[in-house]
């Protein structure tokens, strides 16, 4: 795990969650631009997973593999599922779903950093 990438992912998640929560306050459904934002966050999480995989292979870093990769897998599926749900639900609740998903990915990412640092 690389700290600058972690910070970028956390900031992107916070921005997406804030944007979605603003739509909740305005009683609006998710728009395509927000789903594109979710795709950007997802791409960052994919990059982070690849970097973590490379670091685990190239360095002797004793991380609890199943726990770590379980968090990675969960972080990778949360936003796509939320995006599908938000696209199908055309009320303000789609914005709630997207906000919760973005905050969930941020939490999962923070836990990945803790697991990585505990090794």
mmCIF file of N, CA and C in Angstrom:
data_model
loop_
_atom_site.group_PDB
_atom_site.id
_atom_site.type_symbol
_atom_site.label_atom_id
_atom_site.label_comp_id
_atom_site.label_asym_id
_atom_site.label_seq_id
_atom_site.Cartn_x
_atom_site.Cartn_y
_atom_site.Cartn_z
ATOM 1 N N UNK A 1 0.846 -1.181 0.000
ATOM 2 C CA UNK A 1 0.000 0.000 0.000
ATOM 3 C C UNK A 1 0.888 1.240 0.000
ATOM 4 N N UNK A 2 0.458 2.224 -0.743
ATOM 5 C CA UNK A 2 1.210 3.465 -0.881
ATOM 6 C C UNK A 2 0.355 4.586 -0.305
ATOM 7 N N UNK A 3 0.920 5.329 0.636
ATOM 8 C CA UNK A 3 0.157 6.367 1.329
ATOM 9 C C UNK A 3 -0.435 7.431 0.399
ATOM 10 N N UNK A 4 0.319 7.980 -0.566
ATOM 11 C CA UNK A 4 -0.293 8.986 -1.441
ATOM 12 C C UNK A 4 -1.520 8.464 -2.207
ATOM 13 N N UNK A 5 -1.447 7.216 -2.645
ATOM 14 C CA UNK A 5 -2.587 6.625 -3.358
ATOM 15 C C UNK A 5 -3.769 6.438 -2.411
ATOM 16 N N UNK A 6 -3.486 6.019 -1.180
ATOM 17 C CA UNK A 6 -4.545 5.902 -0.168
ATOM 18 C C UNK A 6 -5.242 7.238 0.033
ATOM 19 N N UNK A 7 -4.461 8.300 0.158
ATOM 20 C CA UNK A 7 -5.034 9.636 0.378
ATOM 21 C C UNK A 7 -5.901 10.056 -0.811
ATOM 22 N N UNK A 8 -5.431 9.778 -2.024
ATOM 23 C CA UNK A 8 -6.212 10.120 -3.218
ATOM 24 C C UNK A 8 -7.537 9.362 -3.230
ATOM 25 N N UNK A 9 -7.487 8.075 -2.906
ATOM 26 C CA UNK A 9 -8.716 7.273 -2.881
ATOM 27 C C UNK A 9 -9.674 7.796 -1.814
ATOM 28 N N UNK A 10 -9.155 8.085 -0.628
ATOM 29 C CA UNK A 10 -10.017 8.589 0.448
ATOM 30 C C UNK A 10 -10.641 9.935 0.081
ATOM 31 N N UNK A 11 -9.861 10.812 -0.518
ATOM 32 C CA UNK A 11 -10.402 12.115 -0.935
ATOM 33 C C UNK A 11 -11.447 11.960 -2.040
ATOM 34 N N UNK A 12 -11.193 11.059 -2.978
ATOM 35 C CA UNK A 12 -12.160 10.822 -4.055
ATOM 36 C C UNK A 12 -13.458 10.251 -3.493
ATOM 37 N N UNK A 13 -13.342 9.327 -2.537
ATOM 38 C CA UNK A 13 -14.538 8.757 -1.896
ATOM 39 C C UNK A 13 -15.309 9.842 -1.141
ATOM 40 N N UNK A 14 -14.587 10.682 -0.438
ATOM 41 C CA UNK A 14 -15.238 11.764 0.321
ATOM 42 C C UNK A 14 -15.936 12.742 -0.614
ATOM 43 N N UNK A 15 -15.286 13.059 -1.726
ATOM 44 C CA UNK A 15 -15.897 13.975 -2.694
ATOM 45 C C UNK A 15 -17.167 13.367 -3.294
ATOM 46 N N UNK A 16 -17.094 12.096 -3.665
ATOM 47 C CA UNK A 16 -18.259 11.426 -4.235
ATOM 48 C C UNK A 16 -19.391 11.336 -3.217
ATOM 49 N N UNK A 17 -19.059 10.997 -1.982
ATOM 50 C CA UNK A 17 -20.081 10.918 -0.929
ATOM 51 C C UNK A 17 -20.706 12.288 -0.676
ATOM 52 N N UNK A 18 -19.887 13.319 -0.620
ATOM 53 C CA UNK A 18 -20.410 14.673 -0.421
ATOM 54 C C UNK A 18 -21.320 15.109 -1.547
ATOM 55 N N UNK A 19 -20.911 14.815 -2.767
ATOM 56 C CA UNK A 19 -21.721 15.143 -3.940
ATOM 57 C C UNK A 19 -23.057 14.412 -3.885
ATOM 58 N N UNK A 20 -23.030 13.138 -3.546
ATOM 59 C CA UNK A 20 -24.268 12.358 -3.451
ATOM 60 C C UNK A 20 -25.142 12.861 -2.301
ATOM 61 N N UNK A 21 -24.535 13.196 -1.176
ATOM 62 C CA UNK A 21 -25.319 13.716 -0.044
ATOM 63 C C UNK A 21 -25.947 15.068 -0.379
ATOM 64 N N UNK A 22 -25.258 15.865 -1.178
ATOM 65 C CA UNK A 22 -25.837 17.132 -1.615
ATOM 66 C C UNK A 22 -27.101 16.867 -2.437
ATOM 67 N N UNK A 23 -27.072 15.829 -3.257
ATOM 68 C CA UNK A 23 -28.251 15.452 -4.034
ATOM 69 C C UNK A 23 -29.361 14.930 -3.130
ATOM 70 N N UNK A 24 -29.003 14.242 -2.048
ATOM 71 C CA UNK A 24 -30.015 13.785 -1.088
ATOM 72 C C UNK A 24 -30.729 14.992 -0.494
ATOM 73 N N UNK A 25 -29.969 15.986 -0.084
ATOM 74 C CA UNK A 25 -30.552 17.194 0.510
ATOM 75 C C UNK A 25 -31.480 17.887 -0.484
ATOM 76 N N UNK A 26 -31.108 17.857 -1.742
ATOM 77 C CA UNK A 26 -31.918 18.486 -2.786
ATOM 78 C C UNK A 26 -33.034 17.581 -3.298
ATOM 79 N N UNK A 27 -33.150 16.381 -2.740
ATOM 80 C CA UNK A 27 -34.174 15.407 -3.131
ATOM 81 C C UNK A 27 -34.073 15.062 -4.619
ATOM 82 N N UNK A 28 -32.828 14.792 -5.054
ATOM 83 C CA UNK A 28 -32.571 14.472 -6.455
ATOM 84 C C UNK A 28 -31.977 13.087 -6.588
ATOM 85 N N UNK A 29 -32.205 12.480 -7.727
ATOM 86 C CA UNK A 29 -31.638 11.166 -8.036
ATOM 87 C C UNK A 29 -30.209 11.327 -8.561
ATOM 88 N N UNK A 30 -29.493 10.236 -8.571
ATOM 89 C CA UNK A 30 -28.135 10.213 -9.108
ATOM 90 C C UNK A 30 -28.172 10.559 -10.596
ATOM 91 N N UNK A 31 -27.152 11.287 -11.035
ATOM 92 C CA UNK A 31 -27.020 11.623 -12.451
ATOM 93 C C UNK A 31 -25.817 10.875 -13.038
ATOM 94 N N UNK A 32 -25.727 10.868 -14.338
ATOM 95 C CA UNK A 32 -24.672 10.135 -15.028
ATOM 96 C C UNK A 32 -23.283 10.609 -14.602
ATOM 97 N N UNK A 33 -23.101 11.906 -14.394
ATOM 98 C CA UNK A 33 -21.791 12.431 -13.994
ATOM 99 C C UNK A 33 -21.341 11.829 -12.665
ATOM 100 N N UNK A 34 -22.278 11.574 -11.770
ATOM 101 C CA UNK A 34 -21.920 10.949 -10.492
ATOM 102 C C UNK A 34 -21.491 9.500 -10.702
ATOM 103 N N UNK A 35 -22.163 8.808 -11.609
ATOM 104 C CA UNK A 35 -21.775 7.433 -11.910
ATOM 105 C C UNK A 35 -20.399 7.383 -12.570
ATOM 106 N N UNK A 36 -20.086 8.387 -13.361
ATOM 107 C CA UNK A 36 -18.745 8.492 -13.930
ATOM 108 C C UNK A 36 -17.732 8.746 -12.812
ATOM 109 N N UNK A 37 -18.109 9.584 -11.847
ATOM 110 C CA UNK A 37 -17.260 9.805 -10.686
ATOM 111 C C UNK A 37 -17.026 8.521 -9.910
ATOM 112 N N UNK A 38 -18.066 7.723 -9.774
ATOM 113 C CA UNK A 38 -17.929 6.423 -9.103
ATOM 114 C C UNK A 38 -16.989 5.511 -9.888
ATOM 115 N N UNK A 39 -17.038 5.586 -11.215
ATOM 116 C CA UNK A 39 -16.131 4.782 -12.045
ATOM 117 C C UNK A 39 -14.684 5.232 -11.866
ATOM 118 N N UNK A 40 -14.474 6.521 -11.689
ATOM 119 C CA UNK A 40 -13.118 7.032 -11.435
ATOM 120 C C UNK A 40 -12.600 6.497 -10.096
ATOM 121 N N UNK A 41 -13.457 6.539 -9.075
ATOM 122 C CA UNK A 41 -13.068 6.003 -7.773
ATOM 123 C C UNK A 41 -12.767 4.507 -7.901
ATOM 124 N N UNK A 42 -13.589 3.807 -8.634
ATOM 125 C CA UNK A 42 -13.371 2.367 -8.841
ATOM 126 C C UNK A 42 -12.038 2.118 -9.531
ATOM 127 N N UNK A 43 -11.715 2.940 -10.517
ATOM 128 C CA UNK A 43 -10.426 2.792 -11.206
ATOM 129 C C UNK A 43 -9.269 3.017 -10.241
ATOM 130 N N UNK A 44 -9.404 3.981 -9.351
ATOM 131 C CA UNK A 44 -8.367 4.221 -8.350
ATOM 132 C C UNK A 44 -8.204 3.015 -7.418
ATOM 133 N N UNK A 45 -9.317 2.399 -7.050
ATOM 134 C CA UNK A 45 -9.258 1.218 -6.185
ATOM 135 C C UNK A 45 -8.597 0.055 -6.923
ATOM 136 N N UNK A 46 -8.872 -0.087 -8.209
ATOM 137 C CA UNK A 46 -8.228 -1.138 -9.009
ATOM 138 C C UNK A 46 -6.713 -0.896 -9.061
ATOM 139 N N UNK A 47 -6.319 0.350 -9.307
ATOM 140 C CA UNK A 47 -4.886 0.681 -9.335
ATOM 141 C C UNK A 47 -4.254 0.355 -7.983
ATOM 142 N N UNK A 48 -4.949 0.704 -6.920
ATOM 143 C CA UNK A 48 -4.433 0.429 -5.581
ATOM 144 C C UNK A 48 -4.287 -1.080 -5.349
ATOM 145 N N UNK A 49 -5.231 -1.861 -5.812
ATOM 146 C CA UNK A 49 -5.155 -3.317 -5.659
ATOM 147 C C UNK A 49 -3.970 -3.878 -6.437
ATOM 148 N N UNK A 50 -3.758 -3.378 -7.635
ATOM 149 C CA UNK A 50 -2.622 -3.842 -8.444
ATOM 150 C C UNK A 50 -1.305 -3.479 -7.765
ATOM 151 N N UNK A 51 -1.208 -2.248 -7.282
ATOM 152 C CA UNK A 51 0.012 -1.812 -6.593
ATOM 153 C C UNK A 51 0.257 -2.668 -5.353
ATOM 154 N N UNK A 52 -0.785 -2.927 -4.587
ATOM 155 C CA UNK A 52 -0.639 -3.766 -3.386
ATOM 156 C C UNK A 52 -0.193 -5.174 -3.766
ATOM 157 N N UNK A 53 -0.763 -5.717 -4.834
ATOM 158 C CA UNK A 53 -0.360 -7.047 -5.283
ATOM 159 C C UNK A 53 1.098 -7.091 -5.696
ATOM 160 N N UNK A 54 1.528 -6.081 -6.431
ATOM 161 C CA UNK A 54 2.935 -6.016 -6.852
ATOM 162 C C UNK A 54 3.838 -5.890 -5.633
ATOM 163 N N UNK A 55 3.479 -5.038 -4.684
ATOM 164 C CA UNK A 55 4.299 -4.867 -3.484
ATOM 165 C C UNK A 55 4.357 -6.144 -2.656
ATOM 166 N N UNK A 56 3.264 -6.885 -2.609
ATOM 167 C CA UNK A 56 3.272 -8.138 -1.850
ATOM 168 C C UNK A 56 4.175 -9.182 -2.508
ATOM 169 N N UNK A 57 4.230 -9.175 -3.836
ATOM 170 C CA UNK A 57 5.038 -10.158 -4.549
ATOM 171 C C UNK A 57 6.521 -9.775 -4.529
ATOM 172 N N UNK A 58 6.810 -8.493 -4.699
ATOM 173 C CA UNK A 58 8.202 -8.066 -4.831
ATOM 174 C C UNK A 58 8.895 -7.814 -3.501
ATOM 175 N N UNK A 59 8.140 -7.655 -2.432
ATOM 176 C CA UNK A 59 8.739 -7.399 -1.122
ATOM 177 C C UNK A 59 8.303 -8.479 -0.149
ATOM 178 N N UNK A 60 9.101 -8.641 0.875
ATOM 179 C CA UNK A 60 8.735 -9.592 1.926
ATOM 180 C C UNK A 60 7.873 -8.850 2.946
ATOM 181 N N UNK A 61 6.573 -8.785 2.655
ATOM 182 C CA UNK A 61 5.649 -8.063 3.526
ATOM 183 C C UNK A 61 4.623 -9.050 4.064
ATOM 184 N N UNK A 62 4.763 -9.458 5.318
ATOM 185 C CA UNK A 62 3.868 -10.492 5.868
ATOM 186 C C UNK A 62 2.476 -9.955 6.211
ATOM 187 N N UNK A 63 1.611 -9.932 5.243
ATOM 188 C CA UNK A 63 0.233 -9.478 5.442
ATOM 189 C C UNK A 63 -0.663 -10.712 5.501
ATOM 190 N N UNK A 64 -1.696 -10.656 6.341
ATOM 191 C CA UNK A 64 -2.688 -11.740 6.382
ATOM 192 C C UNK A 64 -3.423 -11.734 5.039
ATOM 193 N N UNK A 65 -2.988 -12.587 4.132
ATOM 194 C CA UNK A 65 -3.484 -12.589 2.760
ATOM 195 C C UNK A 65 -4.979 -12.692 2.606
ATOM 196 N N UNK A 66 -5.633 -13.706 3.206
ATOM 197 C CA UNK A 66 -7.079 -13.829 3.023
ATOM 198 C C UNK A 66 -7.855 -12.613 3.554
ATOM 199 N N UNK A 67 -7.442 -12.100 4.689
ATOM 200 C CA UNK A 67 -8.117 -10.919 5.247
ATOM 201 C C UNK A 67 -7.927 -9.718 4.331
ATOM 202 N N UNK A 68 -6.685 -9.477 3.925
ATOM 203 C CA UNK A 68 -6.373 -8.337 3.076
ATOM 204 C C UNK A 68 -7.122 -8.414 1.749
ATOM 205 N N UNK A 69 -7.035 -9.557 1.084
ATOM 206 C CA UNK A 69 -7.672 -9.680 -0.223
ATOM 207 C C UNK A 69 -9.193 -9.750 -0.121
ATOM 208 N N UNK A 70 -9.702 -10.163 1.024
ATOM 209 C CA UNK A 70 -11.143 -10.092 1.251
ATOM 210 C C UNK A 70 -11.625 -8.653 1.268
ATOM 211 N N UNK A 71 -10.856 -7.787 1.950
ATOM 212 C CA UNK A 71 -11.192 -6.367 1.947
ATOM 213 C C UNK A 71 -11.055 -5.771 0.552
ATOM 214 N N UNK A 72 -10.019 -6.159 -0.167
ATOM 215 C CA UNK A 72 -9.821 -5.653 -1.531
ATOM 216 C C UNK A 72 -11.001 -6.059 -2.416
ATOM 217 N N UNK A 73 -11.380 -7.328 -2.348
ATOM 218 C CA UNK A 73 -12.496 -7.807 -3.171
ATOM 219 C C UNK A 73 -13.791 -7.078 -2.827
ATOM 220 N N UNK A 74 -14.019 -6.873 -1.557
ATOM 221 C CA UNK A 74 -15.233 -6.159 -1.143
ATOM 222 C C UNK A 74 -15.211 -4.722 -1.644
ATOM 223 N N UNK A 75 -14.056 -4.066 -1.504
ATOM 224 C CA UNK A 75 -13.945 -2.686 -1.984
ATOM 225 C C UNK A 75 -14.163 -2.601 -3.491
ATOM 226 N N UNK A 76 -13.766 -3.642 -4.206
ATOM 227 C CA UNK A 76 -13.922 -3.630 -5.661
ATOM 228 C C UNK A 76 -15.358 -3.852 -6.121
ATOM 229 N N UNK A 77 -16.193 -4.499 -5.319
ATOM 230 C CA UNK A 77 -17.558 -4.788 -5.766
ATOM 231 C C UNK A 77 -18.608 -3.811 -5.230
ATOM 232 N N UNK A 78 -18.278 -3.050 -4.199
ATOM 233 C CA UNK A 78 -19.281 -2.173 -3.579
ATOM 234 C C UNK A 78 -19.776 -1.105 -4.549
ATOM 235 N N UNK A 79 -18.883 -0.372 -5.164
ATOM 236 C CA UNK A 79 -19.310 0.721 -6.051
ATOM 237 C C UNK A 79 -20.046 0.244 -7.306
ATOM 238 N N UNK A 80 -19.592 -0.811 -7.986
ATOM 239 C CA UNK A 80 -20.377 -1.272 -9.140
ATOM 240 C C UNK A 80 -21.796 -1.705 -8.760
ATOM 241 N N UNK A 81 -21.930 -2.407 -7.638
ATOM 242 C CA UNK A 81 -23.268 -2.807 -7.198
ATOM 243 C C UNK A 81 -24.108 -1.573 -6.874
ATOM 244 N N UNK A 82 -23.510 -0.611 -6.183
ATOM 245 C CA UNK A 82 -24.231 0.618 -5.848
ATOM 246 C C UNK A 82 -24.610 1.400 -7.104
ATOM 247 N N UNK A 83 -23.736 1.411 -8.091
ATOM 248 C CA UNK A 83 -24.029 2.138 -9.333
ATOM 249 C C UNK A 83 -25.202 1.498 -10.069
ATOM 250 N N UNK A 84 -25.232 0.178 -10.106
ATOM 251 C CA UNK A 84 -26.361 -0.514 -10.737
ATOM 252 C C UNK A 84 -27.649 -0.209 -9.987
ATOM 253 N N UNK A 85 -27.580 -0.282 -8.681
ATOM 254 C CA UNK A 85 -28.743 0.008 -7.841
ATOM 255 C C UNK A 85 -29.192 1.466 -8.039
ATOM 256 N N UNK A 86 -28.242 2.389 -8.021
ATOM 257 C CA UNK A 86 -28.569 3.808 -8.180
ATOM 258 C C UNK A 86 -29.163 4.091 -9.556
ATOM 259 N N UNK A 87 -28.679 3.394 -10.573
ATOM 260 C CA UNK A 87 -29.209 3.582 -11.918
ATOM 261 C C UNK A 87 -30.641 3.076 -12.005
ATOM 262 N N UNK A 88 -30.929 1.982 -11.316
ATOM 263 C CA UNK A 88 -32.270 1.401 -11.357
ATOM 264 C C UNK A 88 -33.268 2.197 -10.513
ATOM 265 N N UNK A 89 -32.804 2.767 -9.422
ATOM 266 C CA UNK A 89 -33.658 3.527 -8.495
ATOM 267 C C UNK A 89 -33.597 5.000 -8.875
ATOM 268 N N UNK A 90 -34.660 5.542 -9.385
ATOM 269 C CA UNK A 90 -34.646 6.911 -9.894
ATOM 270 C C UNK A 90 -35.254 7.909 -8.902
ATOM 271 N N UNK A 91 -34.976 7.734 -7.611
ATOM 272 C CA UNK A 91 -35.422 8.673 -6.588
ATOM 273 C C UNK A 91 -34.203 9.163 -5.824
ATOM 274 N N UNK A 92 -34.451 9.978 -4.793
ATOM 275 C CA UNK A 92 -33.327 10.476 -3.990
ATOM 276 C C UNK A 92 -32.592 9.337 -3.295
ATOM 277 N N UNK A 93 -33.241 8.194 -3.154
ATOM 278 C CA UNK A 93 -32.601 7.063 -2.486
ATOM 279 C C UNK A 93 -31.423 6.527 -3.291
ATOM 280 N N UNK A 94 -31.409 6.790 -4.580
ATOM 281 C CA UNK A 94 -30.239 6.403 -5.370
ATOM 282 C C UNK A 94 -29.018 7.200 -4.912
ATOM 283 N N UNK A 95 -29.235 8.442 -4.552
ATOM 284 C CA UNK A 95 -28.139 9.263 -4.036
ATOM 285 C C UNK A 95 -27.682 8.771 -2.667
ATOM 286 N N UNK A 96 -28.618 8.306 -1.858
ATOM 287 C CA UNK A 96 -28.265 7.732 -0.551
ATOM 288 C C UNK A 96 -27.410 6.483 -0.756
ATOM 289 N N UNK A 97 -27.811 5.634 -1.680
ATOM 290 C CA UNK A 97 -27.063 4.404 -1.960
ATOM 291 C C UNK A 97 -25.646 4.731 -2.397
ATOM 292 N N UNK A 98 -25.496 5.707 -3.283
ATOM 293 C CA UNK A 98 -24.169 6.072 -3.774
ATOM 294 C C UNK A 98 -23.316 6.664 -2.652
ATOM 295 N N UNK A 99 -23.903 7.494 -1.812
ATOM 296 C CA UNK A 99 -23.160 8.085 -0.692
ATOM 297 C C UNK A 99 -22.690 7.011 0.283
ATOM 298 N N UNK A 100 -23.573 6.094 0.622
ATOM 299 C CA UNK A 100 -23.207 5.012 1.552
ATOM 300 C C UNK A 100 -22.116 4.142 0.940
ATOM 301 N N UNK A 101 -22.225 3.865 -0.337
ATOM 302 C CA UNK A 101 -21.204 3.043 -1.002
ATOM 303 C C UNK A 101 -19.850 3.742 -1.000
ATOM 304 N N UNK A 102 -19.831 5.034 -1.284
ATOM 305 C CA UNK A 102 -18.567 5.776 -1.290
ATOM 306 C C UNK A 102 -17.940 5.795 0.104
ATOM 307 N N UNK A 103 -18.750 5.988 1.124
ATOM 308 C CA UNK A 103 -18.235 5.965 2.491
ATOM 309 C C UNK A 103 -17.764 4.563 2.884
ATOM 310 N N UNK A 104 -18.448 3.554 2.399
ATOM 311 C CA UNK A 104 -18.048 2.172 2.670
ATOM 312 C C UNK A 104 -16.691 1.874 2.046
ATOM 313 N N UNK A 105 -16.488 2.299 0.811
ATOM 314 C CA UNK A 105 -15.204 2.083 0.145
ATOM 315 C C UNK A 105 -14.100 2.834 0.892
ATOM 316 N N UNK A 106 -14.392 4.037 1.358
ATOM 317 C CA UNK A 106 -13.397 4.790 2.137
ATOM 318 C C UNK A 106 -13.030 4.028 3.412
ATOM 319 N N UNK A 107 -14.028 3.492 4.100
ATOM 320 C CA UNK A 107 -13.764 2.725 5.314
ATOM 321 C C UNK A 107 -12.945 1.472 5.005
ATOM 322 N N UNK A 108 -13.325 0.746 3.968
ATOM 323 C CA UNK A 108 -12.601 -0.462 3.585
ATOM 324 C C UNK A 108 -11.147 -0.138 3.234
ATOM 325 N N UNK A 109 -10.957 0.975 2.559
ATOM 326 C CA UNK A 109 -9.613 1.396 2.188
ATOM 327 C C UNK A 109 -8.783 1.728 3.432
ATOM 328 N N UNK A 110 -9.396 2.394 4.373
ATOM 329 C CA UNK A 110 -8.700 2.716 5.623
ATOM 330 C C UNK A 110 -8.314 1.434 6.362
ATOM 331 N N UNK A 111 -9.224 0.463 6.379
ATOM 332 C CA UNK A 111 -8.924 -0.826 7.019
ATOM 333 C C UNK A 111 -7.795 -1.546 6.281
ATOM 334 N N UNK A 112 -7.744 -1.437 4.960
ATOM 335 C CA UNK A 112 -6.638 -2.034 4.220
ATOM 336 C C UNK A 112 -5.298 -1.437 4.662
ATOM 337 N N UNK A 113 -5.297 -0.134 4.861
ATOM 338 C CA UNK A 113 -4.077 0.537 5.327
ATOM 339 C C UNK A 113 -3.694 0.025 6.714
ATOM 340 N N UNK A 114 -4.674 -0.159 7.598
ATOM 341 C CA UNK A 114 -4.390 -0.671 8.933
ATOM 342 C C UNK A 114 -3.862 -2.099 8.878
ATOM 343 N N UNK A 115 -4.468 -2.935 8.048
ATOM 344 C CA UNK A 115 -4.015 -4.316 7.915
ATOM 345 C C UNK A 115 -2.599 -4.358 7.352
ATOM 346 N N UNK A 116 -2.344 -3.522 6.363
ATOM 347 C CA UNK A 116 -1.018 -3.462 5.740
ATOM 348 C C UNK A 116 0.027 -3.024 6.766
ATOM 349 N N UNK A 117 -0.315 -2.021 7.563
ATOM 350 C CA UNK A 117 0.627 -1.507 8.546
ATOM 351 C C UNK A 117 0.835 -2.432 9.723
ATOM 352 N N UNK A 118 -0.117 -3.319 9.987
ATOM 353 C CA UNK A 118 -0.002 -4.229 11.126
ATOM 354 C C UNK A 118 0.994 -5.342 10.845
ATOM 355 N N UNK A 119 1.289 -5.557 9.582
ATOM 356 C CA UNK A 119 2.190 -6.667 9.230
ATOM 357 C C UNK A 119 3.634 -6.325 9.529
#
